[in-house]
C-alpha cells in the first residue's frame, strides 16, 4: 500500500493537470495521494473527479511561510475544510503578492542584463495556478538562457541568490493554527531542505508542536540519512507523526511519484486527527 502525501499539479508548479496526476498515481500503484499545490486548493475538484477504483485522494495544500527572521518554511495542510475563510484569506494574500514579487525579481534580473518580461512569464503560468519561481525558470529555459528548471534555480533563482525576493506569507506558527482551526492536520514539509543555511532547532519544533503541529515529513529526497535519523528522534520526542512523500512535480523536478511513502499506520493516525473524514473516494 503506497501512500504519498505531497504532490503538485498545474494549479501550482507541477507539470501534470490534476486529472493527469491522479491517473499517473493510479497507474503507478499509489493507493492514497495528497494533492498539495502551493498556496491553493484550486485543483481539488478536478482531482476529485478523476478518482477511480479504490484510490483515495487527500485534499491539501503546501503553504509557503516566512519566519519572523525571514526564513522560508513550507507547511503541508491536509484534510482541512476549505470553507474556513481565514485560511483561504491567508492563501489569497500570498498568491496576490506573488505578482509584485515576480515583477521585482524580473527587475533585478533586468538590471543585470537578463531581459525577461512579466508577460513572458505569464505565458508559462497555467491558467488559475499559483505563480512561482518555476514559471520564471521555464521562461529562462524557453529563452535559451538555461537548459532546465534545475539549472535556472542553481544559477539564478535559489533562496540565497541576489535575484530572490520573498512574498507575503504567514509565519509557520500562524499557518499551523489556521490549518488546525480549519479542522485539518499540519505536517511540516522537508524541514531540513528549505532552510539549508540555518537548520531548524529543536526549539522551533517545540513551538510548532505547541501551536498544533501534527507531523514531520521525514522521508523526502532533500534529506540525507543523518537528517532523517535526527528528525525521527525529534518526532519521537515530541510525539509527532512521521510522514514520507515524493513532492512530485511532473517533469518539473526529478522527484518520482511514490519515491518516498508514509506507512499505513502513520497515515491512519494522522487522518484520525482531522475534525472530519475528508478523504475523497469514488
Ligand atoms: P516559489 O514558491 O515561487 O518561492 O518557488 C519555490 C518552488 O520552486 C519550490 O516549492 C519548488 O517546488 C520549486 N523548486 C525549487 N528548487 C527547484 C529546482 N531546483 N528545480 C525545480 N523546481 C524547484
Ligand atoms: Zn513546487
Ligand atoms: Fe516545498
Ligand atoms: Fe512541494
PDB file of C-alpha atoms and ligand atoms in Angstrom:
ATOM      1  CA  UNK A   1       0.000   0.000   0.000  1.00  0.00           C
ATOM      2  CA  UNK A   2       1.763   3.153  -1.238  1.00  0.00           C
ATOM      3  CA  UNK A   3       0.775   6.424   0.441  1.00  0.00           C
ATOM      4  CA  UNK A   4       2.233   9.652  -0.962  1.00  0.00           C
ATOM      5  CA  UNK A   5       1.201  12.809   0.920  1.00  0.00           C
ATOM      6  CA  UNK A   6       2.834  15.635  -1.081  1.00  0.00           C
ATOM      7  CA  UNK A   7       2.375  16.271  -4.829  1.00  0.00           C
ATOM      8  CA  UNK A   8       1.905  19.245  -7.169  1.00  0.00           C
ATOM      9  CA  UNK A   9      -0.218  19.786 -10.282  1.00  0.00           C
ATOM     10  CA  UNK A  10      -0.530  22.579 -12.862  1.00  0.00           C
ATOM     11  CA  UNK A  11      -2.554  24.506 -10.263  1.00  0.00           C
ATOM     12  CA  UNK A  12       0.865  25.484  -8.941  1.00  0.00           C
ATOM     13  CA  UNK A  13       4.250  24.471 -10.383  1.00  0.00           C
ATOM     14  CA  UNK A  14       3.684  20.826 -11.282  1.00  0.00           C
ATOM     15  CA  UNK A  15       3.515  19.897 -14.974  1.00  0.00           C
ATOM     16  CA  UNK A  16       0.543  17.474 -14.880  1.00  0.00           C
ATOM     17  CA  UNK A  17      -3.069  18.617 -14.603  1.00  0.00           C
ATOM     18  CA  UNK A  18      -4.907  17.362 -11.500  1.00  0.00           C
ATOM     19  CA  UNK A  19      -6.596  14.732 -13.716  1.00  0.00           C
ATOM     20  CA  UNK A  20      -3.304  13.554 -15.231  1.00  0.00           C
ATOM     21  CA  UNK A  21      -1.705  13.492 -11.783  1.00  0.00           C
ATOM     22  CA  UNK A  22      -4.415  11.252 -10.302  1.00  0.00           C
ATOM     23  CA  UNK A  23      -4.276   8.974 -13.379  1.00  0.00           C
ATOM     24  CA  UNK A  24      -0.474   8.800 -13.117  1.00  0.00           C
ATOM     25  CA  UNK A  25      -0.695   7.935  -9.417  1.00  0.00           C
ATOM     26  CA  UNK A  26      -3.235   5.167 -10.052  1.00  0.00           C
ATOM     27  CA  UNK A  27      -1.102   3.658 -12.845  1.00  0.00           C
ATOM     28  CA  UNK A  28       1.924   3.804 -10.571  1.00  0.00           C
ATOM     29  CA  UNK A  29       0.133   1.833  -7.863  1.00  0.00           C
ATOM     30  CA  UNK A  30      -0.385   4.636  -5.361  1.00  0.00           C
ATOM     31  CA  UNK A  31      -3.338   3.895  -3.054  1.00  0.00           C
ATOM     32  CA  UNK A  32      -3.607   7.217  -1.242  1.00  0.00           C
ATOM     33  CA  UNK A  33      -2.265  10.524  -2.562  1.00  0.00           C
ATOM     34  CA  UNK A  34      -2.444  14.076  -1.276  1.00  0.00           C
ATOM     35  CA  UNK A  35      -2.686  16.948  -3.753  1.00  0.00           C
ATOM     36  CA  UNK A  36      -0.735  19.791  -2.145  1.00  0.00           C
ATOM     37  CA  UNK A  37      -0.368  22.656  -4.591  1.00  0.00           C
ATOM     38  CA  UNK A  38       1.415  25.766  -3.327  1.00  0.00           C
ATOM     39  CA  UNK A  39      -0.965  28.141  -1.514  1.00  0.00           C
ATOM     40  CA  UNK A  40      -4.117  26.953  -3.269  1.00  0.00           C
ATOM     41  CA  UNK A  41      -6.975  24.439  -3.253  1.00  0.00           C
ATOM     42  CA  UNK A  42      -7.788  25.177  -6.904  1.00  0.00           C
ATOM     43  CA  UNK A  43      -7.041  21.614  -8.065  1.00  0.00           C
ATOM     44  CA  UNK A  44      -9.213  19.739  -5.575  1.00  0.00           C
ATOM     45  CA  UNK A  45     -12.407  19.440  -7.620  1.00  0.00           C
ATOM     46  CA  UNK A  46     -10.705  18.349 -10.826  1.00  0.00           C
ATOM     47  CA  UNK A  47      -8.580  15.796  -8.946  1.00  0.00           C
ATOM     48  CA  UNK A  48     -11.670  14.511  -7.103  1.00  0.00           C
ATOM     49  CA  UNK A  49     -13.468  13.941 -10.396  1.00  0.00           C
ATOM     50  CA  UNK A  50     -10.581  11.774 -11.620  1.00  0.00           C
ATOM     51  CA  UNK A  51     -10.658   9.375  -8.640  1.00  0.00           C
ATOM     52  CA  UNK A  52     -11.264   5.761  -9.754  1.00  0.00           C
ATOM     53  CA  UNK A  53     -11.475   2.329  -8.135  1.00  0.00           C
ATOM     54  CA  UNK A  54     -10.085   2.116  -4.603  1.00  0.00           C
ATOM     55  CA  UNK A  55      -7.859   5.172  -4.976  1.00  0.00           C
ATOM     56  CA  UNK A  56      -8.178   7.761  -2.203  1.00  0.00           C
ATOM     57  CA  UNK A  57      -7.456  11.459  -2.630  1.00  0.00           C
ATOM     58  CA  UNK A  58      -6.331  13.580   0.301  1.00  0.00           C
ATOM     59  CA  UNK A  59      -7.177  17.252  -0.285  1.00  0.00           C
ATOM     60  CA  UNK A  60      -4.360  19.530   0.846  1.00  0.00           C
ATOM     61  CA  UNK A  61      -2.074  22.472   0.164  1.00  0.00           C
ATOM     62  CA  UNK A  62       1.579  23.324   0.746  1.00  0.00           C
ATOM     63  CA  UNK A  63       1.592  26.691   2.470  1.00  0.00           C
ATOM     64  CA  UNK A  64       4.589  28.968   1.936  1.00  0.00           C
ATOM     65  CA  UNK A  65       5.573  30.520   5.263  1.00  0.00           C
ATOM     66  CA  UNK A  66       8.098  33.079   6.447  1.00  0.00           C
ATOM     67  CA  UNK A  67       9.518  33.087   9.959  1.00  0.00           C
ATOM     68  CA  UNK A  68       9.836  36.422  11.742  1.00  0.00           C
ATOM     69  CA  UNK A  69      13.524  36.431  10.782  1.00  0.00           C
ATOM     70  CA  UNK A  70      12.567  35.834   7.119  1.00  0.00           C
ATOM     71  CA  UNK A  71      13.428  32.195   6.666  1.00  0.00           C
ATOM     72  CA  UNK A  72      11.302  30.248   4.208  1.00  0.00           C
ATOM     73  CA  UNK A  73       9.353  27.234   5.552  1.00  0.00           C
ATOM     74  CA  UNK A  74       6.765  25.053   3.831  1.00  0.00           C
ATOM     75  CA  UNK A  75       3.811  23.719   5.810  1.00  0.00           C
ATOM     76  CA  UNK A  76       1.593  20.924   4.487  1.00  0.00           C
ATOM     77  CA  UNK A  77      -2.061  21.311   5.406  1.00  0.00           C
ATOM     78  CA  UNK A  78      -4.132  18.169   4.790  1.00  0.00           C
ATOM     79  CA  UNK A  79      -7.835  17.406   5.179  1.00  0.00           C
ATOM     80  CA  UNK A  80      -8.854  20.940   6.137  1.00  0.00           C
ATOM     81  CA  UNK A  81     -12.255  22.466   5.457  1.00  0.00           C
ATOM     82  CA  UNK A  82     -11.839  24.789   2.500  1.00  0.00           C
ATOM     83  CA  UNK A  83     -14.889  26.768   3.629  1.00  0.00           C
ATOM     84  CA  UNK A  84     -12.898  28.087   6.596  1.00  0.00           C
ATOM     85  CA  UNK A  85     -12.403  31.649   5.381  1.00  0.00           C
ATOM     86  CA  UNK A  86      -9.424  32.860   7.467  1.00  0.00           C
ATOM     87  CA  UNK A  87      -7.203  30.171   5.911  1.00  0.00           C
ATOM     88  CA  UNK A  88      -8.446  30.983   2.406  1.00  0.00           C
ATOM     89  CA  UNK A  89      -7.821  34.690   3.070  1.00  0.00           C
ATOM     90  CA  UNK A  90      -4.208  33.980   4.078  1.00  0.00           C
ATOM     91  CA  UNK A  91      -3.643  31.872   0.959  1.00  0.00           C
ATOM     92  CA  UNK A  92      -5.151  34.571  -1.253  1.00  0.00           C
ATOM     93  CA  UNK A  93      -2.923  37.232   0.282  1.00  0.00           C
ATOM     94  CA  UNK A  94       0.151  35.090  -0.517  1.00  0.00           C
ATOM     95  CA  UNK A  95      -0.999  34.357  -4.053  1.00  0.00           C
ATOM     96  CA  UNK A  96      -1.765  38.020  -4.770  1.00  0.00           C
ATOM     97  CA  UNK A  97       1.626  39.168  -3.514  1.00  0.00           C
ATOM     98  CA  UNK A  98       3.377  36.666  -5.783  1.00  0.00           C
ATOM     99  CA  UNK A  99       2.630  39.021  -8.701  1.00  0.00           C
ATOM    100  CA  UNK A 100       4.549  42.140  -7.481  1.00  0.00           C
ATOM    101  CA  UNK A 101       7.171  39.773  -6.119  1.00  0.00           C
ATOM    102  CA  UNK A 102       7.682  38.260  -9.587  1.00  0.00           C
ATOM    103  CA  UNK A 103       7.910  41.740 -11.102  1.00  0.00           C
ATOM    104  CA  UNK A 104      10.607  42.678  -8.575  1.00  0.00           C
ATOM    105  CA  UNK A 105      12.630  39.566  -9.421  1.00  0.00           C
ATOM    106  CA  UNK A 106      12.316  40.388 -13.132  1.00  0.00           C
ATOM    107  CA  UNK A 107      13.534  43.955 -12.454  1.00  0.00           C
ATOM    108  CA  UNK A 108      16.561  42.728 -10.526  1.00  0.00           C
ATOM    109  CA  UNK A 109      17.467  40.384 -13.358  1.00  0.00           C
ATOM    110  CA  UNK A 110      16.914  43.075 -15.999  1.00  0.00           C
ATOM    111  CA  UNK A 111      19.351  45.336 -14.142  1.00  0.00           C
ATOM    112  CA  UNK A 112      21.953  42.612 -14.732  1.00  0.00           C
ATOM    113  CA  UNK A 113      21.112  42.333 -18.421  1.00  0.00           C
ATOM    114  CA  UNK A 114      18.848  39.277 -18.170  1.00  0.00           C
ATOM    115  CA  UNK A 115      15.891  40.594 -20.124  1.00  0.00           C
ATOM    116  CA  UNK A 116      12.558  38.936 -19.430  1.00  0.00           C
ATOM    117  CA  UNK A 117       9.100  40.481 -19.353  1.00  0.00           C
ATOM    118  CA  UNK A 118       6.282  39.726 -16.931  1.00  0.00           C
ATOM    119  CA  UNK A 119       4.085  38.848 -19.926  1.00  0.00           C
ATOM    120  CA  UNK A 120       6.567  36.173 -20.996  1.00  0.00           C
ATOM    121  CA  UNK A 121       6.401  34.630 -17.521  1.00  0.00           C
ATOM    122  CA  UNK A 122       2.591  34.672 -17.640  1.00  0.00           C
ATOM    123  CA  UNK A 123       2.773  32.581 -20.823  1.00  0.00           C
ATOM    124  CA  UNK A 124       4.429  29.860 -18.735  1.00  0.00           C
ATOM    125  CA  UNK A 125       1.891  30.059 -15.918  1.00  0.00           C
ATOM    126  CA  UNK A 126      -1.058  27.702 -16.440  1.00  0.00           C
ATOM    127  CA  UNK A 127      -4.398  29.421 -16.005  1.00  0.00           C
ATOM    128  CA  UNK A 128      -5.627  29.546 -12.420  1.00  0.00           C
ATOM    129  CA  UNK A 129      -2.341  28.386 -10.935  1.00  0.00           C
ATOM    130  CA  UNK A 130      -0.240  29.851  -8.160  1.00  0.00           C
ATOM    131  CA  UNK A 131       2.532  31.889  -9.787  1.00  0.00           C
ATOM    132  CA  UNK A 132       6.012  30.831  -8.723  1.00  0.00           C
ATOM    133  CA  UNK A 133       9.705  30.858  -9.492  1.00  0.00           C
ATOM    134  CA  UNK A 134       9.392  27.659 -11.562  1.00  0.00           C
ATOM    135  CA  UNK A 135       7.362  29.664 -14.139  1.00  0.00           C
ATOM    136  CA  UNK A 136      10.210  32.164 -14.283  1.00  0.00           C
ATOM    137  CA  UNK A 137      12.605  29.217 -14.630  1.00  0.00           C
ATOM    138  CA  UNK A 138      10.566  27.891 -17.572  1.00  0.00           C
ATOM    139  CA  UNK A 139      10.802  31.328 -19.211  1.00  0.00           C
ATOM    140  CA  UNK A 140      14.610  31.226 -18.857  1.00  0.00           C
ATOM    141  CA  UNK A 141      14.568  27.786 -20.498  1.00  0.00           C
ATOM    142  CA  UNK A 142      12.405  28.967 -23.419  1.00  0.00           C
ATOM    143  CA  UNK A 143      14.724  31.937 -23.950  1.00  0.00           C
ATOM    144  CA  UNK A 144      17.692  29.569 -24.096  1.00  0.00           C
ATOM    145  CA  UNK A 145      19.370  31.164 -21.080  1.00  0.00           C
ATOM    146  CA  UNK A 146      19.403  27.836 -19.222  1.00  0.00           C
ATOM    147  CA  UNK A 147      18.580  24.252 -20.201  1.00  0.00           C
ATOM    148  CA  UNK A 148      16.392  23.124 -17.280  1.00  0.00           C
ATOM    149  CA  UNK A 149      14.378  24.378 -14.307  1.00  0.00           C
ATOM    150  CA  UNK A 150      17.035  22.881 -12.093  1.00  0.00           C
ATOM    151  CA  UNK A 151      19.787  24.896 -13.796  1.00  0.00           C
ATOM    152  CA  UNK A 152      17.664  28.052 -13.540  1.00  0.00           C
ATOM    153  CA  UNK A 153      17.405  27.563  -9.772  1.00  0.00           C
ATOM    154  CA  UNK A 154      21.100  26.746  -9.425  1.00  0.00           C
ATOM    155  CA  UNK A 155      22.229  29.811 -11.368  1.00  0.00           C
ATOM    156  CA  UNK A 156      19.565  32.459 -10.767  1.00  0.00           C
ATOM    157  CA  UNK A 157      16.619  31.610  -8.572  1.00  0.00           C
ATOM    158  CA  UNK A 158      17.716  29.907  -5.347  1.00  0.00           C
ATOM    159  CA  UNK A 159      16.711  31.442  -1.987  1.00  0.00           C
ATOM    160  CA  UNK A 160      20.246  32.767  -1.478  1.00  0.00           C
ATOM    161  CA  UNK A 161      20.582  34.246  -4.973  1.00  0.00           C
ATOM    162  CA  UNK A 162      20.756  38.008  -5.481  1.00  0.00           C
ATOM    163  CA  UNK A 163      17.553  37.910  -7.527  1.00  0.00           C
ATOM    164  CA  UNK A 164      15.473  36.227  -4.839  1.00  0.00           C
ATOM    165  CA  UNK A 165      12.568  38.219  -3.436  1.00  0.00           C
ATOM    166  CA  UNK A 166      10.157  36.825  -0.840  1.00  0.00           C
ATOM    167  CA  UNK A 167       6.398  37.332  -0.841  1.00  0.00           C
ATOM    168  CA  UNK A 168       3.850  37.930   1.896  1.00  0.00           C
ATOM    169  CA  UNK A 169       3.296  34.710   3.814  1.00  0.00           C
ATOM    170  CA  UNK A 170       2.029  33.636   7.223  1.00  0.00           C
ATOM    171  CA  UNK A 171       4.513  32.594   9.882  1.00  0.00           C
ATOM    172  CA  UNK A 172       4.798  28.799  10.252  1.00  0.00           C
ATOM    173  CA  UNK A 173       3.060  29.073  13.630  1.00  0.00           C
ATOM    174  CA  UNK A 174       0.134  31.017  12.150  1.00  0.00           C
ATOM    175  CA  UNK A 175      -0.101  28.533   9.275  1.00  0.00           C
ATOM    176  CA  UNK A 176      -0.327  25.609  11.718  1.00  0.00           C
ATOM    177  CA  UNK A 177      -3.003  27.418  13.729  1.00  0.00           C
ATOM    178  CA  UNK A 178      -5.031  28.223  10.593  1.00  0.00           C
ATOM    179  CA  UNK A 179      -4.846  24.626   9.299  1.00  0.00           C
ATOM    180  CA  UNK A 180      -5.942  23.248  12.669  1.00  0.00           C
ATOM    181  CA  UNK A 181      -8.687  25.851  13.053  1.00  0.00           C
ATOM    182  CA  UNK A 182      -9.926  24.685   9.646  1.00  0.00           C
ATOM    183  CA  UNK A 183     -10.144  21.154  11.041  1.00  0.00           C
ATOM    184  CA  UNK A 184      -7.127  19.815   9.151  1.00  0.00           C
ATOM    185  CA  UNK A 185      -3.769  18.366  10.107  1.00  0.00           C
ATOM    186  CA  UNK A 186      -0.430  20.171   9.776  1.00  0.00           C
ATOM    187  CA  UNK A 187       2.794  18.463   8.726  1.00  0.00           C
ATOM    188  CA  UNK A 188       5.981  20.445   8.305  1.00  0.00           C
ATOM    189  CA  UNK A 189       7.382  19.816   4.813  1.00  0.00           C
ATOM    190  CA  UNK A 190      11.061  18.884   4.275  1.00  0.00           C
ATOM    191  CA  UNK A 191      12.232  20.837   7.364  1.00  0.00           C
ATOM    192  CA  UNK A 192      15.895  20.450   6.534  1.00  0.00           C
ATOM    193  CA  UNK A 193      15.767  21.349   2.841  1.00  0.00           C
ATOM    194  CA  UNK A 194      14.078  24.745   2.843  1.00  0.00           C
ATOM    195  CA  UNK A 195      16.493  26.026   5.456  1.00  0.00           C
ATOM    196  CA  UNK A 196      19.851  24.609   4.472  1.00  0.00           C
ATOM    197  CA  UNK A 197      21.623  27.750   5.744  1.00  0.00           C
ATOM    198  CA  UNK A 198      20.233  27.744   9.285  1.00  0.00           C
ATOM    199  CA  UNK A 199      18.770  24.471  10.398  1.00  0.00           C
ATOM    200  CA  UNK A 200      15.590  24.460  12.430  1.00  0.00           C
ATOM    201  CA  UNK A 201      16.372  23.963  16.074  1.00  0.00           C
ATOM    202  CA  UNK A 202      14.546  21.687  18.475  1.00  0.00           C
ATOM    203  CA  UNK A 203      13.001  24.846  19.970  1.00  0.00           C
ATOM    204  CA  UNK A 204      11.369  25.633  16.614  1.00  0.00           C
ATOM    205  CA  UNK A 205       9.759  22.190  16.569  1.00  0.00           C
ATOM    206  CA  UNK A 206       8.619  22.606  20.190  1.00  0.00           C
ATOM    207  CA  UNK A 207       6.945  25.935  19.326  1.00  0.00           C
ATOM    208  CA  UNK A 208       5.240  24.448  16.277  1.00  0.00           C
ATOM    209  CA  UNK A 209       4.046  21.477  18.325  1.00  0.00           C
ATOM    210  CA  UNK A 210       2.574  23.875  20.884  1.00  0.00           C
ATOM    211  CA  UNK A 211       0.736  25.633  18.023  1.00  0.00           C
ATOM    212  CA  UNK A 212      -0.797  22.313  16.936  1.00  0.00           C
ATOM    213  CA  UNK A 213       1.698  20.696  14.534  1.00  0.00           C
ATOM    214  CA  UNK A 214       0.799  17.041  13.911  1.00  0.00           C
ATOM    215  CA  UNK A 215       3.660  15.644  11.889  1.00  0.00           C
ATOM    216  CA  UNK A 216       7.085  15.920  10.288  1.00  0.00           C
ATOM    217  CA  UNK A 217       7.862  14.992   6.685  1.00  0.00           C
ATOM    218  CA  UNK A 218      10.989  12.948   7.359  1.00  0.00           C
ATOM    219  CA  UNK A 219      11.389  10.793   4.261  1.00  0.00           C
ATOM    220  CA  UNK A 220      11.929  13.281   1.448  1.00  0.00           C
ATOM    221  CA  UNK A 221      14.517  13.430  -1.329  1.00  0.00           C
ATOM    222  CA  UNK A 222      16.116  16.532   0.151  1.00  0.00           C
ATOM    223  CA  UNK A 223      17.017  14.757   3.421  1.00  0.00           C
ATOM    224  CA  UNK A 224      20.112  12.605   3.899  1.00  0.00           C
ATOM    225  CA  UNK A 225      20.220   9.588   6.216  1.00  0.00           C
ATOM    226  CA  UNK A 226      21.576  11.507   9.188  1.00  0.00           C
ATOM    227  CA  UNK A 227      18.957  14.218   8.790  1.00  0.00           C
ATOM    228  CA  UNK A 228      16.209  11.611   8.649  1.00  0.00           C
ATOM    229  CA  UNK A 229      17.543   9.928  11.778  1.00  0.00           C
ATOM    230  CA  UNK A 230      17.705  13.256  13.580  1.00  0.00           C
ATOM    231  CA  UNK A 231      14.145  14.133  12.530  1.00  0.00           C
ATOM    232  CA  UNK A 232      12.889  10.690  13.602  1.00  0.00           C
ATOM    233  CA  UNK A 233      14.295  11.327  17.073  1.00  0.00           C
ATOM    234  CA  UNK A 234      12.654  14.752  17.264  1.00  0.00           C
ATOM    235  CA  UNK A 235       9.336  13.260  16.125  1.00  0.00           C
ATOM    236  CA  UNK A 236       9.553  10.556  18.774  1.00  0.00           C
ATOM    237  CA  UNK A 237      10.457  13.024  21.494  1.00  0.00           C
ATOM    238  CA  UNK A 238       7.626  15.417  20.644  1.00  0.00           C
ATOM    239  CA  UNK A 239       5.072  12.733  19.749  1.00  0.00           C
ATOM    240  CA  UNK A 240       4.775  13.921  16.128  1.00  0.00           C
ATOM    241  CA  UNK A 241       3.752  11.622  13.274  1.00  0.00           C
ATOM    242  CA  UNK A 242       6.414  10.757  10.695  1.00  0.00           C
ATOM    243  CA  UNK A 243       5.483  11.013   7.034  1.00  0.00           C
ATOM    244  CA  UNK A 244       7.295  10.354   3.781  1.00  0.00           C
ATOM    245  CA  UNK A 245       6.429  11.715   0.362  1.00  0.00           C
ATOM    246  CA  UNK A 246       7.670  12.402  -3.128  1.00  0.00           C
ATOM    247  CA  UNK A 247       6.952  16.133  -3.619  1.00  0.00           C
ATOM    248  CA  UNK A 248       6.236  15.094  -7.206  1.00  0.00           C
ATOM    249  CA  UNK A 249       6.131  17.963  -9.753  1.00  0.00           C
ATOM    250  CA  UNK A 250       5.657  16.013 -13.020  1.00  0.00           C
ATOM    251  CA  UNK A 251       8.631  16.741 -15.237  1.00  0.00           C
ATOM    252  CA  UNK A 252       9.322  19.973 -13.312  1.00  0.00           C
ATOM    253  CA  UNK A 253      11.594  18.168 -10.851  1.00  0.00           C
ATOM    254  CA  UNK A 254      13.446  14.857 -10.737  1.00  0.00           C
ATOM    255  CA  UNK A 255      11.223  13.535  -7.920  1.00  0.00           C
ATOM    256  CA  UNK A 256       9.213  10.431  -8.927  1.00  0.00           C
ATOM    257  CA  UNK A 257       5.766   9.762  -7.554  1.00  0.00           C
ATOM    258  CA  UNK A 258       5.858   7.344  -4.607  1.00  0.00           C
ATOM    259  CA  UNK A 259       9.651   7.556  -4.257  1.00  0.00           C
ATOM    260  CA  UNK A 260       9.093   8.152  -0.527  1.00  0.00           C
ATOM    261  CA  UNK A 261       5.972   6.985   1.261  1.00  0.00           C
ATOM    262  CA  UNK A 262       4.097   7.129   4.561  1.00  0.00           C
ATOM    263  CA  UNK A 263       3.277   3.933   6.481  1.00  0.00           C
ATOM    264  CA  UNK A 264      -0.413   2.936   6.665  1.00  0.00           C
ATOM    265  CA  UNK A 265      -0.275   3.075  10.499  1.00  0.00           C
ATOM    266  CA  UNK A 266       1.067   6.625  10.494  1.00  0.00           C
ATOM    267  CA  UNK A 267      -1.461   7.717   7.887  1.00  0.00           C
ATOM    268  CA  UNK A 268      -4.333   6.225   9.873  1.00  0.00           C
ATOM    269  CA  UNK A 269      -3.193   8.077  12.970  1.00  0.00           C
ATOM    270  CA  UNK A 270      -2.769  11.372  11.085  1.00  0.00           C
ATOM    271  CA  UNK A 271      -6.131  11.071   9.352  1.00  0.00           C
ATOM    272  CA  UNK A 272      -7.878  10.469  12.663  1.00  0.00           C
ATOM    273  CA  UNK A 273      -6.665  13.849  13.947  1.00  0.00           C
ATOM    274  CA  UNK A 274      -8.660  15.861  11.390  1.00  0.00           C
ATOM    275  CA  UNK A 275     -12.017  17.023  12.757  1.00  0.00           C
ATOM    276  CA  UNK A 276     -13.964  15.325   9.966  1.00  0.00           C
ATOM    277  CA  UNK A 277     -13.410  12.491   7.467  1.00  0.00           C
ATOM    278  CA  UNK A 278     -12.474  14.413   4.310  1.00  0.00           C
ATOM    279  CA  UNK A 279     -10.633  11.782   2.255  1.00  0.00           C
ATOM    280  CA  UNK A 280     -12.163  11.696  -1.225  1.00  0.00           C
ATOM    281  CA  UNK A 281     -13.227   8.282  -2.569  1.00  0.00           C
ATOM    282  CA  UNK A 282     -15.148   7.337  -5.661  1.00  0.00           C
TER     283      UNK A 282
HETATM  284  P1  LIG B   1       8.239  29.913  -5.014  1.00  0.00           P
HETATM  285  O1  LIG B   1       7.022  29.246  -4.416  1.00  0.00           O
HETATM  286  O2  LIG B   1       7.909  30.817  -6.122  1.00  0.00           O
HETATM  287  O3  LIG B   1       9.114  30.545  -3.973  1.00  0.00           O
HETATM  288  O4  LIG B   1       9.103  28.743  -5.668  1.00  0.00           O
HETATM  289  C1  LIG B   1       9.546  27.667  -4.868  1.00  0.00           C
HETATM  290  C2  LIG B   1       9.289  26.360  -5.560  1.00  0.00           C
HETATM  291  O5  LIG B   1      10.214  26.174  -6.609  1.00  0.00           O
HETATM  292  C3  LIG B   1       9.537  25.177  -4.649  1.00  0.00           C
HETATM  293  O6  LIG B   1       8.423  24.858  -3.880  1.00  0.00           O
HETATM  294  C4  LIG B   1       9.841  24.068  -5.600  1.00  0.00           C
HETATM  295  O7  LIG B   1       8.680  23.427  -5.996  1.00  0.00           O
HETATM  296  C5  LIG B   1      10.440  24.785  -6.801  1.00  0.00           C
HETATM  297  N1  LIG B   1      11.878  24.499  -6.899  1.00  0.00           N
HETATM  298  C6  LIG B   1      12.842  24.797  -6.008  1.00  0.00           C
HETATM  299  N2  LIG B   1      14.046  24.369  -6.432  1.00  0.00           N
HETATM  300  C7  LIG B   1      13.835  23.768  -7.628  1.00  0.00           C
HETATM  301  C8  LIG B   1      14.660  23.113  -8.569  1.00  0.00           C
HETATM  302  N3  LIG B   1      15.973  23.002  -8.381  1.00  0.00           N
HETATM  303  N4  LIG B   1      14.085  22.594  -9.690  1.00  0.00           N
HETATM  304  C9  LIG B   1      12.761  22.716  -9.892  1.00  0.00           C
HETATM  305  N5  LIG B   1      11.925  23.333  -9.041  1.00  0.00           N
HETATM  306  C10 LIG B   1      12.443  23.842  -7.929  1.00  0.00           C
HETATM  307 ZN1  LIG B   2       6.749  23.445  -6.071  1.00  0.00          ZN
HETATM  308 FE1  LIG B   3       8.197  22.620  -0.577  1.00  0.00          FE
HETATM  309 FE1  LIG B   4       6.283  20.770  -2.639  1.00  0.00          FE
END
